[in-house]
CSV table of C-alpha atoms (C1' of nucleotides) in Angstrom, one decimal:
chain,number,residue,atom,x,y,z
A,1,UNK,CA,-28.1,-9.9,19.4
A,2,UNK,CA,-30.7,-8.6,16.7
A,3,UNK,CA,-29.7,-7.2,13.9
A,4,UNK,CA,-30.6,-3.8,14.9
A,5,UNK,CA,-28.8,-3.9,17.5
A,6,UNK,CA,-25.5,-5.2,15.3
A,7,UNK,CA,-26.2,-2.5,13.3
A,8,UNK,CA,-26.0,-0.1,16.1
A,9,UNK,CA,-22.9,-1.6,17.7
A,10,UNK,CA,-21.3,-1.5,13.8
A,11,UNK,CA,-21.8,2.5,13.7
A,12,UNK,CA,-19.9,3.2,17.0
A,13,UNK,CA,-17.5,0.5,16.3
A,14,UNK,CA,-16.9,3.4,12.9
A,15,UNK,CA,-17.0,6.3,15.6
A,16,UNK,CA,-14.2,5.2,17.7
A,17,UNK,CA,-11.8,3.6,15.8
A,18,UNK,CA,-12.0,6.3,13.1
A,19,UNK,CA,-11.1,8.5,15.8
A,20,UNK,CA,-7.7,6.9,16.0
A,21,UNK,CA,-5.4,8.5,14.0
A,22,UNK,CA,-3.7,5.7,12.3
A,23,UNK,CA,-6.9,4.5,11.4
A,24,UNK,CA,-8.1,7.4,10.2
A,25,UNK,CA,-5.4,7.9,7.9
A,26,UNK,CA,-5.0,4.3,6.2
A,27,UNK,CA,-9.0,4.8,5.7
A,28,UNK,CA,-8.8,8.2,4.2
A,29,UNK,CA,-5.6,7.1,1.5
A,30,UNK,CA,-6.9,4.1,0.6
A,31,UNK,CA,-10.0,5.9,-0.4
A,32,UNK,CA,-8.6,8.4,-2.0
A,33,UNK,CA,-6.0,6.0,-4.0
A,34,UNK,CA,-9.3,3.7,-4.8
A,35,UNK,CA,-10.7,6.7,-6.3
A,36,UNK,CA,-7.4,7.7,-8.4
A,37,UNK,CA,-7.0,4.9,-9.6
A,38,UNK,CA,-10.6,4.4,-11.3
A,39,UNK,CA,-10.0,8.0,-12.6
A,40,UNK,CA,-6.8,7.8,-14.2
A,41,UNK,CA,-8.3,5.0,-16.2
A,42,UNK,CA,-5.7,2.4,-17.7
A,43,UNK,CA,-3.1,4.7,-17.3
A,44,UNK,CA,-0.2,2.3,-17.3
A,45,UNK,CA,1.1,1.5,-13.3
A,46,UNK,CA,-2.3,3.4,-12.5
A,47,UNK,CA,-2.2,5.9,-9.7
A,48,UNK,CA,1.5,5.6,-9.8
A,49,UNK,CA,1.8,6.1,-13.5
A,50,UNK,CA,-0.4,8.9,-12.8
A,51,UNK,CA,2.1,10.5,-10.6
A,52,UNK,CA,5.1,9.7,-13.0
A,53,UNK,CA,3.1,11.8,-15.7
A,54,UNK,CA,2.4,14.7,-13.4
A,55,UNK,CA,6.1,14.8,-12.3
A,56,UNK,CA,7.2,14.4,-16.0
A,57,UNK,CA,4.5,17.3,-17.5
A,58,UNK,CA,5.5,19.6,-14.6
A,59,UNK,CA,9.3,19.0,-16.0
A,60,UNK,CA,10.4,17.8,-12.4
A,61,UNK,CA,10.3,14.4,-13.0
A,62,UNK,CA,15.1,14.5,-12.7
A,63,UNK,CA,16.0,11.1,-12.5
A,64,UNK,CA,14.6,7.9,-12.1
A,65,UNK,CA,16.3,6.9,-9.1
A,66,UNK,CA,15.6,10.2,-7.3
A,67,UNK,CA,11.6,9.9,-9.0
A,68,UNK,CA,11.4,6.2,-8.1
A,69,UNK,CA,12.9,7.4,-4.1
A,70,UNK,CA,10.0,9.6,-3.9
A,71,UNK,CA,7.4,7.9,-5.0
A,72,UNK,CA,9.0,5.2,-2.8
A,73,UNK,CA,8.8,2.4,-5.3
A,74,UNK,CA,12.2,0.5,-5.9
A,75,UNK,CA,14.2,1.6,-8.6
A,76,UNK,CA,13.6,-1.7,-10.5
A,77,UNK,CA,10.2,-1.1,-10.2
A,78,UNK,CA,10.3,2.1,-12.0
A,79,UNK,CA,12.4,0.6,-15.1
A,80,UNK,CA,8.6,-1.5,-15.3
A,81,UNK,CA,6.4,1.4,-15.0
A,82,UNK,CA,8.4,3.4,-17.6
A,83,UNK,CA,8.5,1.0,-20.1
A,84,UNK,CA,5.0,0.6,-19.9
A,85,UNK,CA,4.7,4.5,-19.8
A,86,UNK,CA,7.0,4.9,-22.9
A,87,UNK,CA,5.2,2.3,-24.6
A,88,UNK,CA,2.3,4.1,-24.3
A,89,UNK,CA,3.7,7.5,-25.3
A,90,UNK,CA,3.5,9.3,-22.8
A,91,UNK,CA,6.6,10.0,-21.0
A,92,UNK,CA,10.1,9.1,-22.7
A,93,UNK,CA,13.9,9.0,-21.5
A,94,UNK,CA,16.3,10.9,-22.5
A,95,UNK,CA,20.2,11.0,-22.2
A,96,UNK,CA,20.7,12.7,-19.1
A,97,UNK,CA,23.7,15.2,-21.1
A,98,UNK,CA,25.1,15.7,-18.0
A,99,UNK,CA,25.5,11.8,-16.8
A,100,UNK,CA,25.2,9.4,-19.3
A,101,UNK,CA,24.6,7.1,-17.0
A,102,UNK,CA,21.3,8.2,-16.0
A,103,UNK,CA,18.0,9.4,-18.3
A,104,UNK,CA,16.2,12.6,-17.6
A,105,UNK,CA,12.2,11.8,-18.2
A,106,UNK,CA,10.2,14.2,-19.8
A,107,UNK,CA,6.6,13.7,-20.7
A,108,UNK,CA,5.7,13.6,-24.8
A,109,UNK,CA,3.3,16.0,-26.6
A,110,UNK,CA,0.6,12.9,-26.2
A,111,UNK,CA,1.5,12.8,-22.6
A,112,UNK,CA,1.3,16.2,-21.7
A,113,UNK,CA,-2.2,16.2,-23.6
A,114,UNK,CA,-3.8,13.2,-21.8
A,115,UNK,CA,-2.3,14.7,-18.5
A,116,UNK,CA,-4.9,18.2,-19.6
A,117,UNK,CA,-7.7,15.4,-18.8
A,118,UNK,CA,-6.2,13.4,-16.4
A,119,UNK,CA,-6.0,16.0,-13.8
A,120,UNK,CA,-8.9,17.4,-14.1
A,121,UNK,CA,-10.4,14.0,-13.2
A,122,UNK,CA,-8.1,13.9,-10.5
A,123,UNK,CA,-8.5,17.5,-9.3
A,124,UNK,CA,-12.4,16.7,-8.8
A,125,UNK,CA,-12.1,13.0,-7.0
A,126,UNK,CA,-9.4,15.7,-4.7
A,127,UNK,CA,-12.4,17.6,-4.3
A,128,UNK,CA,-14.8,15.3,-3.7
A,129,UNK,CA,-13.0,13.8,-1.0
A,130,UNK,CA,-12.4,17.0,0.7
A,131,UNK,CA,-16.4,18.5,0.1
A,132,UNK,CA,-16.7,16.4,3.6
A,133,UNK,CA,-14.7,19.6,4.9
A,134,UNK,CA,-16.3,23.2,5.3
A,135,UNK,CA,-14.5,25.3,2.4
A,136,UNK,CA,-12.2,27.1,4.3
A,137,UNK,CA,-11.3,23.5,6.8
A,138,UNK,CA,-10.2,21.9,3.5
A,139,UNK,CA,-8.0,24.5,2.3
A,140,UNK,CA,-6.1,24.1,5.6
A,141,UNK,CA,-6.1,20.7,5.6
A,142,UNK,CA,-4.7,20.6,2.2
A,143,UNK,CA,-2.1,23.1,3.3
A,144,UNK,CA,-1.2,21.5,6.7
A,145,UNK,CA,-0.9,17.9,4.6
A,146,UNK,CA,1.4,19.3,2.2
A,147,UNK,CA,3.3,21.5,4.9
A,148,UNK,CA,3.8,17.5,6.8
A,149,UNK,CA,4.8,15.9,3.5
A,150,UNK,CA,7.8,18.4,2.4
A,151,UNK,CA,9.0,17.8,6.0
A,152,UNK,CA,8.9,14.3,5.8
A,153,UNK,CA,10.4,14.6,2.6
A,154,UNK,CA,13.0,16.6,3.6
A,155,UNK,CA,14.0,16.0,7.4
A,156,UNK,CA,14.3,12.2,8.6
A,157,UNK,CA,11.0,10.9,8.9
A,158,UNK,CA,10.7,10.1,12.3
A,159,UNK,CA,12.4,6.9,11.9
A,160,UNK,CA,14.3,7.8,15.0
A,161,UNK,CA,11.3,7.7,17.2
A,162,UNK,CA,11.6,4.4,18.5
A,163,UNK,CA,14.7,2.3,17.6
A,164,UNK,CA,14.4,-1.4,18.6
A,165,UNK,CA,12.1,-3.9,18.0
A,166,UNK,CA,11.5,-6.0,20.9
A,167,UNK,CA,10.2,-9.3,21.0
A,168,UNK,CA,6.2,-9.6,21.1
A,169,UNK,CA,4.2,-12.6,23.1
A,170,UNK,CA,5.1,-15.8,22.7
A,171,UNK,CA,8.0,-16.6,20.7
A,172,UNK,CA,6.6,-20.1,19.1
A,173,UNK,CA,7.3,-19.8,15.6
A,174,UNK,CA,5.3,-18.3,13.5
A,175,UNK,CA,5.5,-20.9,10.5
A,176,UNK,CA,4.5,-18.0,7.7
A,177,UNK,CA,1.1,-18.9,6.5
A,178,UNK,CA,0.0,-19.1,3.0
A,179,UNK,CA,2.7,-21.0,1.9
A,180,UNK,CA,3.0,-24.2,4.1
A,181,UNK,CA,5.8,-25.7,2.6
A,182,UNK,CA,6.3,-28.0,-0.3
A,183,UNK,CA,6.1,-31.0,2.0
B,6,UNK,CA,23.9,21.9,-16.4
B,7,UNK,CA,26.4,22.3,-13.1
B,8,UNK,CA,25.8,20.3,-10.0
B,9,UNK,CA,24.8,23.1,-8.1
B,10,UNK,CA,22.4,23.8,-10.8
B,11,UNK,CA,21.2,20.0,-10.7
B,12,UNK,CA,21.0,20.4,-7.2
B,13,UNK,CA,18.9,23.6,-7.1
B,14,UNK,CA,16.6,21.9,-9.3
B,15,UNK,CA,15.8,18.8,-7.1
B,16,UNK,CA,14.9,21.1,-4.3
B,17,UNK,CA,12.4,23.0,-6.7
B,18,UNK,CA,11.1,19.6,-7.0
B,19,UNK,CA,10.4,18.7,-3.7
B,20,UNK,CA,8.7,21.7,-3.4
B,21,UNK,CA,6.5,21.5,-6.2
B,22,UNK,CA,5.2,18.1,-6.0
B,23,UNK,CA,5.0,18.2,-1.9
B,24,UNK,CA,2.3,20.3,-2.9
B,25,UNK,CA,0.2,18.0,-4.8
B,26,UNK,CA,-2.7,16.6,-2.6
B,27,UNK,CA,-1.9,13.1,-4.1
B,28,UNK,CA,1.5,13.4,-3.7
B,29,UNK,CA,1.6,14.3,-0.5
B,30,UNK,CA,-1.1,12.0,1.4
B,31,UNK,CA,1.3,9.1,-0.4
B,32,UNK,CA,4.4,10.8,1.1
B,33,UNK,CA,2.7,11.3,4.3
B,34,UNK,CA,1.3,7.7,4.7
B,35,UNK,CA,4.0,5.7,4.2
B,36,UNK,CA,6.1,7.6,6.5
B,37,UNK,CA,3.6,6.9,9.0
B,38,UNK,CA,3.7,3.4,8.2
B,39,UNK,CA,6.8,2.5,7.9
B,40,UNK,CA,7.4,4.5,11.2
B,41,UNK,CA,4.6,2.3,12.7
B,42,UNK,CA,5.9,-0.7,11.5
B,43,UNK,CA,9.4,-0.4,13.1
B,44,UNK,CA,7.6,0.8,16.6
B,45,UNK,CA,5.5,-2.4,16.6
B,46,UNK,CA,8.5,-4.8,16.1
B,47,UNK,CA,7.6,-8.0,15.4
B,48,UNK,CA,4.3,-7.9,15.9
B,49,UNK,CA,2.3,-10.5,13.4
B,50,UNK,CA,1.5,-8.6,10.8
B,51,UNK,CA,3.3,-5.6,11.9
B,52,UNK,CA,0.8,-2.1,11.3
B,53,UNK,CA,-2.1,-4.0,10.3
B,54,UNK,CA,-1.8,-6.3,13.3
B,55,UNK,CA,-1.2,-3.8,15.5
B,56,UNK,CA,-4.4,-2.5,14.0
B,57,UNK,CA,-6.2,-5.5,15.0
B,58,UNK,CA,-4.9,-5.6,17.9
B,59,UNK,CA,-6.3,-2.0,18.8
B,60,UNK,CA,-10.1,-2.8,17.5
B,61,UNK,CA,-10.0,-5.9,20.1
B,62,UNK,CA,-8.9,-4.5,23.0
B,63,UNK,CA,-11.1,-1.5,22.8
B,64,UNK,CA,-13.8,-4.3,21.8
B,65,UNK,CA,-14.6,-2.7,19.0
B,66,UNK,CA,-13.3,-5.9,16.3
B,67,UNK,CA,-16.7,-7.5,15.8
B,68,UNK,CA,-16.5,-10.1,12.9
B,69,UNK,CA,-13.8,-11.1,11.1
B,70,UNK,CA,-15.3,-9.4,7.6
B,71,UNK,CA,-16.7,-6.2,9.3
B,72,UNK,CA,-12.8,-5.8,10.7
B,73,UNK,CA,-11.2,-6.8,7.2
B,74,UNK,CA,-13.5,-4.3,5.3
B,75,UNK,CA,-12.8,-1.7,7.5
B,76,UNK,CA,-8.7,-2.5,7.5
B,77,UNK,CA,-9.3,-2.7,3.2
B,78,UNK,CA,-7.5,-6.3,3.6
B,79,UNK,CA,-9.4,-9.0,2.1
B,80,UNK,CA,-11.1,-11.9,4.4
B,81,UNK,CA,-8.9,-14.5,3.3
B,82,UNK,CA,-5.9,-12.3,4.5
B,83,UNK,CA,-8.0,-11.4,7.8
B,84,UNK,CA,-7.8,-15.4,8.6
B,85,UNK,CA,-3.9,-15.1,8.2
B,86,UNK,CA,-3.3,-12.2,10.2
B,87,UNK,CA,-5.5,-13.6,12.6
B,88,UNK,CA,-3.7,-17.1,12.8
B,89,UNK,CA,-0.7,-15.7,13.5
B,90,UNK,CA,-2.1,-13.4,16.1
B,91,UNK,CA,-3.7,-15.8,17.9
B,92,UNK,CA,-0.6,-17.9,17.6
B,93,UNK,CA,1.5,-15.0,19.1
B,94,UNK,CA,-1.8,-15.3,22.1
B,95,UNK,CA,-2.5,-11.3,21.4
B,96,UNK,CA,-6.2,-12.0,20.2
B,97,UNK,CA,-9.1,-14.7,20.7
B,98,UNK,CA,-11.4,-16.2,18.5
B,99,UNK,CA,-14.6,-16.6,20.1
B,100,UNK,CA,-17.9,-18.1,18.8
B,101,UNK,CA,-20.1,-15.7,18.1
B,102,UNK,CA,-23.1,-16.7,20.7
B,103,UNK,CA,-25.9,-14.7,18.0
B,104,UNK,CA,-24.5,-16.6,14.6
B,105,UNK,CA,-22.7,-19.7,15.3
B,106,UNK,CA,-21.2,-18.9,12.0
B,107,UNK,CA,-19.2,-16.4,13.0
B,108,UNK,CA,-16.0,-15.3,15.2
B,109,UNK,CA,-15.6,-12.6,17.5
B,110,UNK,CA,-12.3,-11.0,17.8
B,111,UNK,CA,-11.3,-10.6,21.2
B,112,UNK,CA,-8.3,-9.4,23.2
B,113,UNK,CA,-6.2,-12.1,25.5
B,114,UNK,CA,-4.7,-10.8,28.8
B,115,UNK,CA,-1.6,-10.7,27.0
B,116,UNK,CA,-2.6,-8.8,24.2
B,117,UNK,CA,-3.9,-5.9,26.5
B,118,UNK,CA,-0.8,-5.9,28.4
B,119,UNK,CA,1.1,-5.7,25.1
B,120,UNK,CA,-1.1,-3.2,23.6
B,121,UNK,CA,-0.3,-0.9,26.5
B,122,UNK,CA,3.3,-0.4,25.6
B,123,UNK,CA,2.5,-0.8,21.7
B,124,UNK,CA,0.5,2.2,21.8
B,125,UNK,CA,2.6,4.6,23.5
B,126,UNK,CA,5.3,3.9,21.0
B,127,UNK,CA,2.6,4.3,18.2
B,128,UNK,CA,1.5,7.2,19.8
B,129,UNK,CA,5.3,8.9,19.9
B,130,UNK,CA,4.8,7.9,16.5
B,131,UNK,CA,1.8,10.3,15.5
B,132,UNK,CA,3.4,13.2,17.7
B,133,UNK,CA,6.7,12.9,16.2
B,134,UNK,CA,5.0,13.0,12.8
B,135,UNK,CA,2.7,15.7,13.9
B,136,UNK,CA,5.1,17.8,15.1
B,137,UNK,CA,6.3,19.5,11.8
B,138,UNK,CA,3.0,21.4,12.6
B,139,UNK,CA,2.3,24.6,15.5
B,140,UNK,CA,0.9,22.4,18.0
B,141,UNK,CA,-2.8,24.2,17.6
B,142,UNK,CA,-2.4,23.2,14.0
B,143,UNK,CA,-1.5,19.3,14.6
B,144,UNK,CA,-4.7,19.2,16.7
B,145,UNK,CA,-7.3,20.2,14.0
B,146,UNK,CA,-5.4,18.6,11.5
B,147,UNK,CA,-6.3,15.2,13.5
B,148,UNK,CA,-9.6,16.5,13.8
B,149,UNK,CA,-10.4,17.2,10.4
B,150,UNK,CA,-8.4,13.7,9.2
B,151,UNK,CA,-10.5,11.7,11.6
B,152,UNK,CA,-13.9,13.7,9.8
B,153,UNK,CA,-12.9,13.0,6.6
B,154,UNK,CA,-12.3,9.0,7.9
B,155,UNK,CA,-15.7,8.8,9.6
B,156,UNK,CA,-17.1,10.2,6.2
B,157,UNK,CA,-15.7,8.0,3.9
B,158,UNK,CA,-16.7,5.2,5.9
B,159,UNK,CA,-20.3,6.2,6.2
B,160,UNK,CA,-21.0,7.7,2.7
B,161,UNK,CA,-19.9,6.2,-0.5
B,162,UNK,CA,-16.2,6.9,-1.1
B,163,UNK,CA,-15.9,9.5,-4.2
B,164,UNK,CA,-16.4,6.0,-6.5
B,165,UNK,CA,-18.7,8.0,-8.3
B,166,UNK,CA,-16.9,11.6,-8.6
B,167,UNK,CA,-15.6,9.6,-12.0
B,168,UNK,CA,-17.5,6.5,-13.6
B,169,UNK,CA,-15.8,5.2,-16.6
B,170,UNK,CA,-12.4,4.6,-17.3
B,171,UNK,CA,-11.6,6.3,-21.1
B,172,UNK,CA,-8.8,4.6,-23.5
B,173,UNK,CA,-5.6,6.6,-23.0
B,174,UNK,CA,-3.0,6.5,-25.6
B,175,UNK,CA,-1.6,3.5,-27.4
B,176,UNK,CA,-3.7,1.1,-27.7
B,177,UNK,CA,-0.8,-1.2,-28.4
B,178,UNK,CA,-0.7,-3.9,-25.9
B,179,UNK,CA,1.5,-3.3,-23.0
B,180,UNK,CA,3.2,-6.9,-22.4
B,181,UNK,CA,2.7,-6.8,-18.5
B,182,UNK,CA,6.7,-7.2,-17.4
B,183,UNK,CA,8.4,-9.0,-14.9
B,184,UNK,CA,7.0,-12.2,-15.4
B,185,UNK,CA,7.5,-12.0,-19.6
B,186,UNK,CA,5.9,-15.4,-19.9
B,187,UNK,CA,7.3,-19.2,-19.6
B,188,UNK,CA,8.6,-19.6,-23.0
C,22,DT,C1',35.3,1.7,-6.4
C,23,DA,C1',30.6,3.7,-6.5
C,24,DT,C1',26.4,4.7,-9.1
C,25,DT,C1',22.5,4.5,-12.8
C,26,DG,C1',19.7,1.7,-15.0
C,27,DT,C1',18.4,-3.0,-16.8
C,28,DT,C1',17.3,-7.9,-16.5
C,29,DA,C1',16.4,-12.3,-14.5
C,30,DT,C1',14.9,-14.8,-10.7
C,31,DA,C1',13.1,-15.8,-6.4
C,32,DC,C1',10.1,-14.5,-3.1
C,33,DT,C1',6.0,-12.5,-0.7
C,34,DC,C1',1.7,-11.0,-0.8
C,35,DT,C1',-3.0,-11.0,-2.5
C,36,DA,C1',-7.0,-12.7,-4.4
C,37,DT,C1',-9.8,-16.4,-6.6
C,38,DA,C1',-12.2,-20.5,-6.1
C,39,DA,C1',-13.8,-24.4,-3.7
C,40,DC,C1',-15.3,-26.2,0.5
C,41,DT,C1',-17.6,-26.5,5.4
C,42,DA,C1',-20.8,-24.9,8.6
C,43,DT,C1',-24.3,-22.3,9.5
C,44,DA,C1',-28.5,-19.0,8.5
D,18,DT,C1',-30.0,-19.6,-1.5
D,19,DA,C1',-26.8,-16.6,1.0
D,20,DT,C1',-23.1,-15.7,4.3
D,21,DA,C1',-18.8,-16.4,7.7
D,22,DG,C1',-14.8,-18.5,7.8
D,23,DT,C1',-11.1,-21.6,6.1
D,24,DT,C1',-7.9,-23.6,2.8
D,25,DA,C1',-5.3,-24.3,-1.4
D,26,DT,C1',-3.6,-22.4,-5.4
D,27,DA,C1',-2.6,-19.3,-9.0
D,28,DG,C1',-1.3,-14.9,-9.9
D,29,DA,C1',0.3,-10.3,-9.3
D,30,DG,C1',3.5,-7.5,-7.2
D,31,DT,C1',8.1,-6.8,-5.1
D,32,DA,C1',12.8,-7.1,-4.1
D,33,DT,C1',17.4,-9.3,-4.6
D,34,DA,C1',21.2,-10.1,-7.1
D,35,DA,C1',24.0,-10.0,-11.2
D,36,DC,C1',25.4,-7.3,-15.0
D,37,DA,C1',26.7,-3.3,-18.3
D,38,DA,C1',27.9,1.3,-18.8
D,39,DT,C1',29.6,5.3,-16.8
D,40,DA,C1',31.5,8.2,-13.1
DNA sequence: TATTGTTATACTCTATAACTATA
DNA sequence: TATAGTTATAGAGTATAACAATA
């Protein structure tokens, strides 16, 4: 095969499997979180500190627990990404006055200052991504995505779809690679 | 603050960030995937196998790097994945007859056969997921998600819709936690 | 007893670097 | 010299479990 013709067999090889909806979008949030994340700098926990701010500024942010459930981090996790977050002032915990167990998180004055900038950088990658969309597609899109994410967020998420896992090809163990044993 | 109140509030909150792009393509995908991942069972390397998987059976996989670029996973992970894959006999290695350095991912018997009943259940997946929409709606959103694939992959992905990452907030050194050193 | 949040630890996953074989 | 693929290893990221404080 020349290398033309590699070349040509690479583009459709793009066509059709973009076309597949899975695919299409892991490629598209990948993307999209590649381009975040250069944006938002060295924002502490990156795109994901990012998100923690916006919650925070916005005055949404509740708990951690219920934050870190929708981010879907672990709770543990988020105790790391605050930290790092409160050390560099921009969110902080507070007493949650009604449960002292938990800690409301609300975004500082430097936070909701370098969260002015940070959206606007984040806003325009947003835009960016979706200039590959006629004006008026976009705006759907956008609408239709967000429309899919409150009902993931608040019906089960189609975790009922298909309930067992059954057994795949040859069961010969599959030792686990990358970590061969200590032998 | 009553619980009603507090209650009230989280439901504000859903709302309100649901409708953040960011937030939502992140709530969106990982519903998809972890949906995916329980409909593929045990597949080796469960989405992303099942990914693989796809690519060869529609021949579409080429070389191992053009597939791992295209999946974002990194070719040293693409050698795992496809160890185990081979192990499970879904795909094939073949010499690739044009560059005798490379491998050309193929589908075995057994991984088509497989791939059959894999793909409905992923497919149940998408509509499931796809239903929160009018059914019109679902369809162009596809559409437009499978566009916006095809034109990341093609043009340069919004990597320069921002170029340099600014200093944000304390400089003070943020002591990377969870592994707080040997000592 | 159950839950929020923290900490330590163990584990998994990823990526770097070094190597082989081709080009 | 550069590239495809493999392997080993180090490192980052994640989750488990145990704990303290509160409900």
């Amino acid at each position: 095969m020349t290398s033309q013709q590699a070349d040509a067999a690479n583009q459709e090889v793009g066509a059709v499997l973009d076309d597949d909806f899975g695919f299409a979008i892991g490629t598209v949030f990948r993307a999209y979180a590649k381009a975040v994340e250069s944006a938002v700098g060295d924002v502490p926990g990156g795109p994901r500190g990012y998100f923690i701010l916006a919650a925070a500024v916005r005055g949404e942010a509740g708990s951690q627990r219920s934050l870190a459930e929708r981010l879907g981090v672990d709770r543990t996790v988020m105790t790391y990404l605050l930290d790092d977050l409160e050390a560099a002032d921009l969110v902080e915990r507070r007493p949650d006055p009604a449960d002292r167990r938990g800690r409301i998180i609300v975004a500082t004055e430097n936070g909701n200052r370098c969260w002015q900038e940070l959206r606007a950088r984040v806003d325009r990658v947003e835009q960016h991504l979706l200039n590959a969309l006629p004006k008026k597609d976009a705006e759907s899109f956008r609408s239709m995505l967000c429309t899919l994410a409150a009902h993931v967020t608040t019906g089960n998420p189609a975790a009922d779809a298909c309930e067992a896992a059954t057994e795949w090809a040859a069961p010969a163990e599959r030792p686990r690679r990358g970590r061969r044993s200590t032998a």
